[in-house]
mmCIF file with all atom_site columns, C-alpha atoms and ligand atoms in Angstrom:
data_model
loop_
_atom_site.group_PDB
_atom_site.id
_atom_site.type_symbol
_atom_site.label_atom_id
_atom_site.label_alt_id
_atom_site.label_comp_id
_atom_site.label_asym_id
_atom_site.label_entity_id
_atom_site.label_seq_id
_atom_site.pdbx_PDB_ins_code
_atom_site.Cartn_x
_atom_site.Cartn_y
_atom_site.Cartn_z
_atom_site.occupancy
_atom_site.B_iso_or_equiv
_atom_site.pdbx_formal_charge
_atom_site.auth_seq_id
_atom_site.auth_comp_id
_atom_site.auth_asym_id
_atom_site.auth_atom_id
_atom_site.pdbx_PDB_model_num
ATOM   1   C CA . UNK A 1 1   ? 149.560 -75.892  -35.765 1.00 0.00 ? 261 UNK A CA 1
ATOM   2   C CA . UNK A 1 2   ? 146.676 -76.186  -38.177 1.00 0.00 ? 262 UNK A CA 1
ATOM   3   C CA . UNK A 1 3   ? 143.750 -78.285  -37.006 1.00 0.00 ? 263 UNK A CA 1
ATOM   4   C CA . UNK A 1 4   ? 141.121 -80.008  -39.122 1.00 0.00 ? 264 UNK A CA 1
ATOM   5   C CA . UNK A 1 5   ? 137.771 -80.008  -37.334 1.00 0.00 ? 265 UNK A CA 1
ATOM   6   C CA . UNK A 1 6   ? 134.713 -82.126  -37.911 1.00 0.00 ? 266 UNK A CA 1
ATOM   7   C CA . UNK A 1 7   ? 131.516 -83.088  -36.131 1.00 0.00 ? 267 UNK A CA 1
ATOM   8   C CA . UNK A 1 8   ? 128.010 -84.418  -36.662 1.00 0.00 ? 268 UNK A CA 1
ATOM   9   C CA . UNK A 1 9   ? 124.900 -82.492  -35.510 1.00 0.00 ? 269 UNK A CA 1
ATOM   10  C CA . UNK A 1 10  ? 125.288 -83.729  -31.952 1.00 0.00 ? 270 UNK A CA 1
ATOM   11  C CA . UNK A 1 11  ? 128.972 -82.633  -31.691 1.00 0.00 ? 271 UNK A CA 1
ATOM   12  C CA . UNK A 1 12  ? 128.554 -79.365  -33.399 1.00 0.00 ? 272 UNK A CA 1
ATOM   13  C CA . UNK A 1 13  ? 127.767 -77.300  -30.308 1.00 0.00 ? 273 UNK A CA 1
ATOM   14  C CA . UNK A 1 14  ? 130.937 -78.406  -28.510 1.00 0.00 ? 274 UNK A CA 1
ATOM   15  C CA . UNK A 1 15  ? 132.908 -77.917  -31.763 1.00 0.00 ? 275 UNK A CA 1
ATOM   16  C CA . UNK A 1 16  ? 131.689 -74.301  -32.001 1.00 0.00 ? 276 UNK A CA 1
ATOM   17  C CA . UNK A 1 17  ? 132.711 -73.618  -28.466 1.00 0.00 ? 277 UNK A CA 1
ATOM   18  C CA . UNK A 1 18  ? 136.155 -75.073  -29.179 1.00 0.00 ? 278 UNK A CA 1
ATOM   19  C CA . UNK A 1 19  ? 136.397 -72.858  -32.278 1.00 0.00 ? 279 UNK A CA 1
ATOM   20  C CA . UNK A 1 20  ? 135.704 -69.788  -30.189 1.00 0.00 ? 280 UNK A CA 1
ATOM   21  C CA . UNK A 1 21  ? 138.439 -70.857  -27.713 1.00 0.00 ? 281 UNK A CA 1
ATOM   22  C CA . UNK A 1 22  ? 140.896 -71.593  -30.637 1.00 0.00 ? 282 UNK A CA 1
ATOM   23  C CA . UNK A 1 23  ? 140.124 -68.047  -31.886 1.00 0.00 ? 283 UNK A CA 1
ATOM   24  C CA . UNK A 1 24  ? 140.964 -66.601  -28.421 1.00 0.00 ? 284 UNK A CA 1
ATOM   25  C CA . UNK A 1 25  ? 144.284 -68.541  -28.014 1.00 0.00 ? 285 UNK A CA 1
ATOM   26  C CA . UNK A 1 26  ? 145.323 -68.182  -31.731 1.00 0.00 ? 286 UNK A CA 1
ATOM   27  C CA . UNK A 1 27  ? 145.059 -71.724  -33.034 1.00 0.00 ? 287 UNK A CA 1
ATOM   28  C CA . UNK A 1 28  ? 144.342 -72.019  -36.743 1.00 0.00 ? 288 UNK A CA 1
ATOM   29  C CA . UNK A 1 29  ? 141.634 -74.443  -37.828 1.00 0.00 ? 289 UNK A CA 1
ATOM   30  C CA . UNK A 1 30  ? 139.247 -75.352  -40.635 1.00 0.00 ? 290 UNK A CA 1
ATOM   31  C CA . UNK A 1 31  ? 135.813 -76.703  -39.954 1.00 0.00 ? 291 UNK A CA 1
ATOM   32  C CA . UNK A 1 32  ? 134.885 -79.487  -42.327 1.00 0.00 ? 292 UNK A CA 1
ATOM   33  C CA . UNK A 1 33  ? 131.256 -79.529  -41.082 1.00 0.00 ? 293 UNK A CA 1
ATOM   34  C CA . UNK A 1 34  ? 128.618 -80.242  -40.089 1.00 0.00 ? 294 UNK A CA 1
ATOM   35  C CA . UNK A 1 35  ? 127.555 -76.639  -40.624 1.00 0.00 ? 295 UNK A CA 1
ATOM   36  C CA . UNK A 1 36  ? 123.925 -77.003  -39.309 1.00 0.00 ? 296 UNK A CA 1
ATOM   37  C CA . UNK A 1 37  ? 122.251 -78.822  -36.415 1.00 0.00 ? 297 UNK A CA 1
ATOM   38  C CA . UNK A 1 38  ? 120.184 -80.904  -38.874 1.00 0.00 ? 298 UNK A CA 1
ATOM   39  C CA . UNK A 1 39  ? 120.481 -84.596  -38.290 1.00 0.00 ? 299 UNK A CA 1
ATOM   40  C CA . UNK A 1 40  ? 123.397 -85.996  -40.334 1.00 0.00 ? 300 UNK A CA 1
ATOM   41  C CA . UNK A 1 41  ? 125.910 -88.907  -40.528 1.00 0.00 ? 301 UNK A CA 1
ATOM   42  C CA . UNK A 1 42  ? 129.190 -88.626  -38.723 1.00 0.00 ? 302 UNK A CA 1
ATOM   43  C CA . UNK A 1 43  ? 131.363 -90.358  -41.413 1.00 0.00 ? 303 UNK A CA 1
ATOM   44  C CA . UNK A 1 44  ? 130.472 -87.510  -43.833 1.00 0.00 ? 304 UNK A CA 1
ATOM   45  C CA . UNK A 1 45  ? 132.392 -85.144  -41.545 1.00 0.00 ? 305 UNK A CA 1
ATOM   46  C CA . UNK A 1 46  ? 134.983 -87.431  -39.868 1.00 0.00 ? 306 UNK A CA 1
ATOM   47  C CA . UNK A 1 47  ? 136.230 -88.586  -43.309 1.00 0.00 ? 307 UNK A CA 1
ATOM   48  C CA . UNK A 1 48  ? 137.061 -85.196  -44.852 1.00 0.00 ? 308 UNK A CA 1
ATOM   49  C CA . UNK A 1 49  ? 138.775 -84.004  -41.722 1.00 0.00 ? 309 UNK A CA 1
ATOM   50  C CA . UNK A 1 50  ? 140.791 -87.204  -41.506 1.00 0.00 ? 310 UNK A CA 1
ATOM   51  C CA . UNK A 1 51  ? 141.703 -87.131  -45.224 1.00 0.00 ? 311 UNK A CA 1
ATOM   52  C CA . UNK A 1 52  ? 142.994 -83.564  -44.823 1.00 0.00 ? 312 UNK A CA 1
ATOM   53  C CA . UNK A 1 53  ? 145.274 -84.759  -41.997 1.00 0.00 ? 313 UNK A CA 1
ATOM   54  C CA . UNK A 1 54  ? 146.381 -87.849  -43.914 1.00 0.00 ? 314 UNK A CA 1
ATOM   55  C CA . UNK A 1 55  ? 147.179 -85.620  -46.969 1.00 0.00 ? 315 UNK A CA 1
ATOM   56  C CA . UNK A 1 56  ? 149.262 -83.393  -44.607 1.00 0.00 ? 316 UNK A CA 1
ATOM   57  C CA . UNK A 1 57  ? 147.095 -80.350  -45.360 1.00 0.00 ? 317 UNK A CA 1
ATOM   58  C CA . UNK A 1 58  ? 146.628 -80.092  -41.568 1.00 0.00 ? 318 UNK A CA 1
ATOM   59  C CA . UNK A 1 59  ? 148.837 -81.017  -38.653 1.00 0.00 ? 319 UNK A CA 1
ATOM   60  C CA . UNK A 1 60  ? 146.162 -82.628  -36.545 1.00 0.00 ? 320 UNK A CA 1
ATOM   61  C CA . UNK A 1 61  ? 142.383 -83.300  -36.481 1.00 0.00 ? 321 UNK A CA 1
ATOM   62  C CA . UNK A 1 62  ? 139.756 -83.111  -33.860 1.00 0.00 ? 322 UNK A CA 1
ATOM   63  C CA . UNK A 1 63  ? 136.418 -84.691  -34.463 1.00 0.00 ? 323 UNK A CA 1
ATOM   64  C CA . UNK A 1 64  ? 133.276 -84.841  -32.222 1.00 0.00 ? 324 UNK A CA 1
ATOM   65  C CA . UNK A 1 65  ? 130.029 -86.769  -32.242 1.00 0.00 ? 325 UNK A CA 1
ATOM   66  C CA . UNK A 1 66  ? 127.678 -87.789  -29.419 1.00 0.00 ? 326 UNK A CA 1
ATOM   67  C CA . UNK A 1 67  ? 130.117 -90.384  -27.959 1.00 0.00 ? 327 UNK A CA 1
ATOM   68  C CA . UNK A 1 68  ? 133.165 -89.785  -30.107 1.00 0.00 ? 328 UNK A CA 1
ATOM   69  C CA . UNK A 1 69  ? 132.998 -93.403  -31.084 1.00 0.00 ? 329 UNK A CA 1
ATOM   70  C CA . UNK A 1 70  ? 131.395 -93.253  -34.568 1.00 0.00 ? 330 UNK A CA 1
ATOM   71  C CA . UNK A 1 71  ? 133.509 -90.422  -35.797 1.00 0.00 ? 331 UNK A CA 1
ATOM   72  C CA . UNK A 1 72  ? 136.727 -91.872  -34.452 1.00 0.00 ? 332 UNK A CA 1
ATOM   73  C CA . UNK A 1 73  ? 136.029 -95.177  -36.166 1.00 0.00 ? 333 UNK A CA 1
ATOM   74  C CA . UNK A 1 74  ? 135.399 -93.311  -39.351 1.00 0.00 ? 334 UNK A CA 1
ATOM   75  C CA . UNK A 1 75  ? 138.627 -91.264  -39.081 1.00 0.00 ? 335 UNK A CA 1
ATOM   76  C CA . UNK A 1 76  ? 140.586 -94.493  -38.221 1.00 0.00 ? 336 UNK A CA 1
ATOM   77  C CA . UNK A 1 77  ? 139.580 -95.988  -41.585 1.00 0.00 ? 337 UNK A CA 1
ATOM   78  C CA . UNK A 1 78  ? 141.708 -93.405  -43.458 1.00 0.00 ? 338 UNK A CA 1
ATOM   79  C CA . UNK A 1 79  ? 145.195 -94.651  -44.058 1.00 0.00 ? 339 UNK A CA 1
ATOM   80  C CA . UNK A 1 80  ? 147.793 -92.865  -41.853 1.00 0.00 ? 340 UNK A CA 1
ATOM   81  C CA . UNK A 1 81  ? 145.281 -91.771  -39.246 1.00 0.00 ? 341 UNK A CA 1
ATOM   82  C CA . UNK A 1 82  ? 145.685 -92.747  -35.534 1.00 0.00 ? 342 UNK A CA 1
ATOM   83  C CA . UNK A 1 83  ? 142.617 -91.280  -33.916 1.00 0.00 ? 343 UNK A CA 1
ATOM   84  C CA . UNK A 1 84  ? 142.168 -91.547  -30.049 1.00 0.00 ? 344 UNK A CA 1
ATOM   85  C CA . UNK A 1 85  ? 138.621 -91.444  -28.702 1.00 0.00 ? 345 UNK A CA 1
ATOM   86  C CA . UNK A 1 86  ? 139.106 -89.921  -25.356 1.00 0.00 ? 346 UNK A CA 1
ATOM   87  C CA . UNK A 1 87  ? 137.177 -88.529  -22.358 1.00 0.00 ? 347 UNK A CA 1
ATOM   88  C CA . UNK A 1 88  ? 139.949 -87.637  -19.927 1.00 0.00 ? 348 UNK A CA 1
ATOM   89  C CA . UNK A 1 89  ? 143.291 -85.760  -20.284 1.00 0.00 ? 349 UNK A CA 1
ATOM   90  C CA . UNK A 1 90  ? 145.631 -88.603  -19.160 1.00 0.00 ? 350 UNK A CA 1
ATOM   91  C CA . UNK A 1 91  ? 144.860 -90.842  -22.118 1.00 0.00 ? 351 UNK A CA 1
ATOM   92  C CA . UNK A 1 92  ? 144.916 -87.812  -24.406 1.00 0.00 ? 352 UNK A CA 1
ATOM   93  C CA . UNK A 1 93  ? 148.455 -87.009  -23.265 1.00 0.00 ? 353 UNK A CA 1
ATOM   94  C CA . UNK A 1 94  ? 149.720 -90.571  -23.397 1.00 0.00 ? 354 UNK A CA 1
ATOM   95  C CA . UNK A 1 95  ? 148.174 -91.134  -26.788 1.00 0.00 ? 355 UNK A CA 1
ATOM   96  C CA . UNK A 1 96  ? 150.497 -88.477  -28.093 1.00 0.00 ? 356 UNK A CA 1
ATOM   97  C CA . UNK A 1 97  ? 153.535 -89.600  -26.138 1.00 0.00 ? 357 UNK A CA 1
ATOM   98  C CA . UNK A 1 98  ? 153.213 -93.294  -26.867 1.00 0.00 ? 358 UNK A CA 1
ATOM   99  C CA . UNK A 1 99  ? 150.961 -93.728  -29.859 1.00 0.00 ? 359 UNK A CA 1
ATOM   100 C CA . UNK A 1 100 ? 151.734 -90.652  -31.873 1.00 0.00 ? 360 UNK A CA 1
ATOM   101 C CA . UNK A 1 101 ? 147.986 -90.012  -32.436 1.00 0.00 ? 361 UNK A CA 1
ATOM   102 C CA . UNK A 1 102 ? 147.311 -87.447  -35.088 1.00 0.00 ? 362 UNK A CA 1
ATOM   103 C CA . UNK A 1 103 ? 143.518 -87.119  -34.361 1.00 0.00 ? 363 UNK A CA 1
ATOM   104 C CA . UNK A 1 104 ? 141.447 -86.768  -31.321 1.00 0.00 ? 364 UNK A CA 1
ATOM   105 C CA . UNK A 1 105 ? 137.796 -87.646  -31.004 1.00 0.00 ? 365 UNK A CA 1
ATOM   106 C CA . UNK A 1 106 ? 135.513 -86.675  -28.184 1.00 0.00 ? 366 UNK A CA 1
ATOM   107 C CA . UNK A 1 107 ? 131.814 -87.172  -27.345 1.00 0.00 ? 367 UNK A CA 1
ATOM   108 C CA . UNK A 1 108 ? 129.733 -84.122  -26.684 1.00 0.00 ? 368 UNK A CA 1
ATOM   109 C CA . UNK A 1 109 ? 127.328 -86.295  -24.633 1.00 0.00 ? 369 UNK A CA 1
ATOM   110 C CA . UNK A 1 110 ? 130.237 -87.469  -22.555 1.00 0.00 ? 370 UNK A CA 1
ATOM   111 C CA . UNK A 1 111 ? 132.430 -84.486  -21.866 1.00 0.00 ? 371 UNK A CA 1
ATOM   112 C CA . UNK A 1 112 ? 131.545 -80.874  -21.094 1.00 0.00 ? 372 UNK A CA 1
ATOM   113 C CA . UNK A 1 113 ? 133.356 -77.818  -22.579 1.00 0.00 ? 373 UNK A CA 1
ATOM   114 C CA . UNK A 1 114 ? 135.803 -77.385  -19.629 1.00 0.00 ? 374 UNK A CA 1
ATOM   115 C CA . UNK A 1 115 ? 136.850 -80.988  -19.635 1.00 0.00 ? 375 UNK A CA 1
ATOM   116 C CA . UNK A 1 116 ? 137.036 -81.033  -23.468 1.00 0.00 ? 376 UNK A CA 1
ATOM   117 C CA . UNK A 1 117 ? 139.464 -77.947  -23.209 1.00 0.00 ? 377 UNK A CA 1
ATOM   118 C CA . UNK A 1 118 ? 141.703 -79.859  -20.700 1.00 0.00 ? 378 UNK A CA 1
ATOM   119 C CA . UNK A 1 119 ? 141.735 -82.893  -23.020 1.00 0.00 ? 379 UNK A CA 1
ATOM   120 C CA . UNK A 1 120 ? 142.604 -80.792  -26.081 1.00 0.00 ? 380 UNK A CA 1
ATOM   121 C CA . UNK A 1 121 ? 145.235 -78.926  -24.193 1.00 0.00 ? 381 UNK A CA 1
ATOM   122 C CA . UNK A 1 122 ? 147.027 -82.018  -23.022 1.00 0.00 ? 382 UNK A CA 1
ATOM   123 C CA . UNK A 1 123 ? 146.655 -83.601  -26.440 1.00 0.00 ? 383 UNK A CA 1
ATOM   124 C CA . UNK A 1 124 ? 148.139 -80.593  -28.177 1.00 0.00 ? 384 UNK A CA 1
ATOM   125 C CA . UNK A 1 125 ? 151.052 -80.252  -25.740 1.00 0.00 ? 385 UNK A CA 1
ATOM   126 C CA . UNK A 1 126 ? 151.976 -83.873  -25.676 1.00 0.00 ? 386 UNK A CA 1
ATOM   127 C CA . UNK A 1 127 ? 155.043 -84.773  -27.771 1.00 0.00 ? 387 UNK A CA 1
ATOM   128 C CA . UNK A 1 128 ? 155.635 -88.161  -29.254 1.00 0.00 ? 388 UNK A CA 1
ATOM   129 C CA . UNK A 1 129 ? 158.474 -89.928  -27.477 1.00 0.00 ? 389 UNK A CA 1
ATOM   130 C CA . UNK A 1 130 ? 159.542 -92.291  -30.289 1.00 0.00 ? 390 UNK A CA 1
ATOM   131 C CA . UNK A 1 131 ? 162.053 -94.888  -29.112 1.00 0.00 ? 391 UNK A CA 1
ATOM   132 C CA . UNK A 1 132 ? 160.475 -98.129  -27.990 1.00 0.00 ? 392 UNK A CA 1
ATOM   133 C CA . UNK A 1 133 ? 157.080 -96.783  -29.067 1.00 0.00 ? 393 UNK A CA 1
ATOM   134 C CA . UNK A 1 134 ? 158.178 -96.509  -32.712 1.00 0.00 ? 394 UNK A CA 1
ATOM   135 C CA . UNK A 1 135 ? 158.318 -100.345 -33.126 1.00 0.00 ? 395 UNK A CA 1
ATOM   136 C CA . UNK A 1 136 ? 154.693 -100.548 -32.009 1.00 0.00 ? 396 UNK A CA 1
ATOM   137 C CA . UNK A 1 137 ? 153.475 -97.620  -34.150 1.00 0.00 ? 397 UNK A CA 1
ATOM   138 C CA . UNK A 1 138 ? 155.311 -99.162  -37.098 1.00 0.00 ? 398 UNK A CA 1
ATOM   139 C CA . UNK A 1 139 ? 153.458 -102.504 -36.384 1.00 0.00 ? 399 UNK A CA 1
ATOM   140 C CA . UNK A 1 140 ? 150.136 -100.641 -36.511 1.00 0.00 ? 400 UNK A CA 1
ATOM   141 C CA . UNK A 1 141 ? 151.131 -99.151  -39.845 1.00 0.00 ? 401 UNK A CA 1
ATOM   142 C CA . UNK A 1 142 ? 152.219 -102.614 -41.129 1.00 0.00 ? 402 UNK A CA 1
ATOM   143 C CA . UNK A 1 143 ? 148.807 -104.047 -40.282 1.00 0.00 ? 403 UNK A CA 1
ATOM   144 C CA . UNK A 1 144 ? 147.201 -101.087 -42.045 1.00 0.00 ? 404 UNK A CA 1
ATOM   145 C CA . UNK A 1 145 ? 149.409 -101.352 -45.112 1.00 0.00 ? 405 UNK A CA 1
ATOM   146 C CA . UNK A 1 146 ? 149.595 -105.125 -45.621 1.00 0.00 ? 406 UNK A CA 1
ATOM   147 C CA . UNK A 1 147 ? 146.610 -106.498 -43.738 1.00 0.00 ? 407 UNK A CA 1
ATOM   148 C CA . UNK A 1 148 ? 148.930 -108.561 -41.553 1.00 0.00 ? 408 UNK A CA 1
ATOM   149 C CA . UNK A 1 149 ? 151.879 -108.330 -39.081 1.00 0.00 ? 409 UNK A CA 1
HETATM 150 C C1 . LIG B 2 .   ? 123.919 -89.603  -33.147 1.00 0.00 ? 540 LIG B C1 1
HETATM 151 O O1 . LIG B 2 .   ? 122.747 -89.850  -32.563 1.00 0.00 ? 540 LIG B O1 1
HETATM 152 C C2 . LIG B 2 .   ? 125.009 -90.462  -32.502 1.00 0.00 ? 540 LIG B C2 1
HETATM 153 O O2 . LIG B 2 .   ? 124.868 -91.854  -32.836 1.00 0.00 ? 540 LIG B O2 1
HETATM 154 C C3 . LIG B 2 .   ? 126.436 -89.997  -32.890 1.00 0.00 ? 540 LIG B C3 1
HETATM 155 O O3 . LIG B 2 .   ? 126.619 -88.662  -32.537 1.00 0.00 ? 540 LIG B O3 1
HETATM 156 C C4 . LIG B 2 .   ? 127.569 -90.656  -32.269 1.00 0.00 ? 540 LIG B C4 1
HETATM 157 O O4 . LIG B 2 .   ? 127.402 -90.810  -30.889 1.00 0.00 ? 540 LIG B O4 1
HETATM 158 C C5 . LIG B 2 .   ? 127.897 -92.000  -32.813 1.00 0.00 ? 540 LIG B C5 1
HETATM 159 O O5 . LIG B 2 .   ? 128.920 -92.656  -32.410 1.00 0.00 ? 540 LIG B O5 1
#
């Protein structure tokens, strides 16, 4: 499991803590920035992380900004990305099982490190169930690819 990481300046602290935790538990990742705490723009880091996932260079992506909203919207503009913006583990798990999400966004002003770890754990462990959900995921792709349903 290789994870593409991205954050803005606000999300960077939580991202660094998650990186330390990934080192401890042996999860491979690449940080696509931000690399400093200087004020910056979340699409500049959400986009490259999402592009790396869409291009299949990474299995999944995790992106963090203040609320998770801006960076999730940026990731979701990349074709093939289904990014869930999430602040609790239940939706994180269901987003994998039902929606086959390939990216997770969180808000560093919304969740603390311990909750973020629970969210990430559920999201990483959740397996897509396919079946009836595939029709719906295919419909999302159709809207993305053709601009209509
Ligand atoms: C930056 O102040 C903030 O707007 C950003 O981190 C994020 O919350 C946007 O959605």
